[in-house]
Each structure stands twice: as structure tokens, then as C-alpha cells.
């Protein structure tokens, strides 16, 4: 009974390792996607604010 048990544990460990390997890249991808989205959003806000600030100045000048 003892060797059988051990093999089960080994199988479980291997399974968990496989799961970790499969789960790691998507998490990383999600994080990078979020960062990219945030940066794009930030750039858009900066672009819009510059657009809004520069246009009235050129109109008044």
C-alpha cells in the first residue's frame, strides 16, 4: 500500500506542476495587457489634454 500511495503523490505533484506551467503565461499576459491598456489610456488622456490646452491658446493668440 505504501508504494502505491507514494506514486499517487508523485502524480499529484506532476499534475500541479503542469497546471502551474499552464497557468503562469496567461497571468503574465493579462498583467502586461493591463499595463499596455493603462499606458494607452494615459497617452490618450495626455494627448486629449494637450489638444484641449493647445487649441484655445492658438485661437486666442
Coordinates of C-alpha atoms in Angstrom, one line a residue:
X1 CA 0.0 0.0 0.0
X2 CA 2.8 2.4 0.8
X3 CA 4.5 2.4 -2.7
X4 CA 1.1 2.9 -4.4
X5 CA 0.4 5.9 -2.2
X6 CA 3.7 7.4 -3.0
X7 CA 3.2 7.1 -6.7
X8 CA -0.2 8.8 -6.3
X9 CA 1.6 11.7 -4.5
X10 CA 4.1 11.9 -7.3
X11 CA 1.4 12.0 -9.9
X12 CA -0.4 14.8 -8.0
X13 CA 2.8 16.8 -7.8
X14 CA 3.4 16.4 -11.5
X15 CA -0.1 17.4 -12.2
X16 CA 0.2 20.5 -10.1
X17 CA 3.5 21.4 -11.8
X18 CA 1.8 21.1 -15.2
X19 CA -1.1 23.3 -14.0
X20 CA 1.4 25.9 -12.8
X21 CA 3.2 25.8 -16.1
X22 CA -0.1 26.3 -18.0
X23 CA -1.4 29.0 -15.7
X24 CA 1.8 31.1 -15.5
X25 CA 1.9 32.6 -19.0
X26 CA -1.7 33.7 -19.2
X27 CA -1.4 35.6 -15.9
X28 CA 1.7 37.3 -17.2
X29 CA -0.1 38.1 -20.5
X30 CA -3.0 39.5 -18.6
X31 CA -0.8 41.8 -16.5
X32 CA 1.1 43.1 -19.5
X33 CA -2.2 43.6 -21.3
X34 CA -3.5 45.6 -18.3
X35 CA -0.3 47.7 -18.3
X36 CA -0.5 48.3 -22.0
X37 CA -4.1 49.3 -21.7
X38 CA -3.3 51.7 -18.8
X39 CA -0.4 53.2 -20.8
X40 CA -2.6 53.7 -23.9
X41 CA -5.3 55.2 -21.7
X42 CA -2.7 57.6 -20.1
X43 CA -1.3 58.6 -23.5
X44 CA -4.8 59.2 -24.8
X45 CA -5.6 61.5 -21.8
X46 CA -2.3 63.3 -22.2
X47 CA -3.0 63.7 -26.0
X48 CA -6.5 65.0 -25.3
X49 CA -5.4 67.4 -22.6
X50 CA -2.7 68.8 -24.9
X51 CA -5.2 69.0 -27.7
X52 CA -7.6 70.9 -25.4
X53 CA -5.0 73.1 -23.9
X54 CA -3.1 74.0 -27.1
X55 CA -6.1 74.7 -29.3
X56 CA -7.7 77.5 -27.2
X57 CA -4.2 79.1 -26.9
X58 CA -3.7 79.1 -30.7
X59 CA -7.3 80.5 -31.1
X60 CA -6.7 83.4 -28.6
X61 CA -3.2 84.1 -29.8

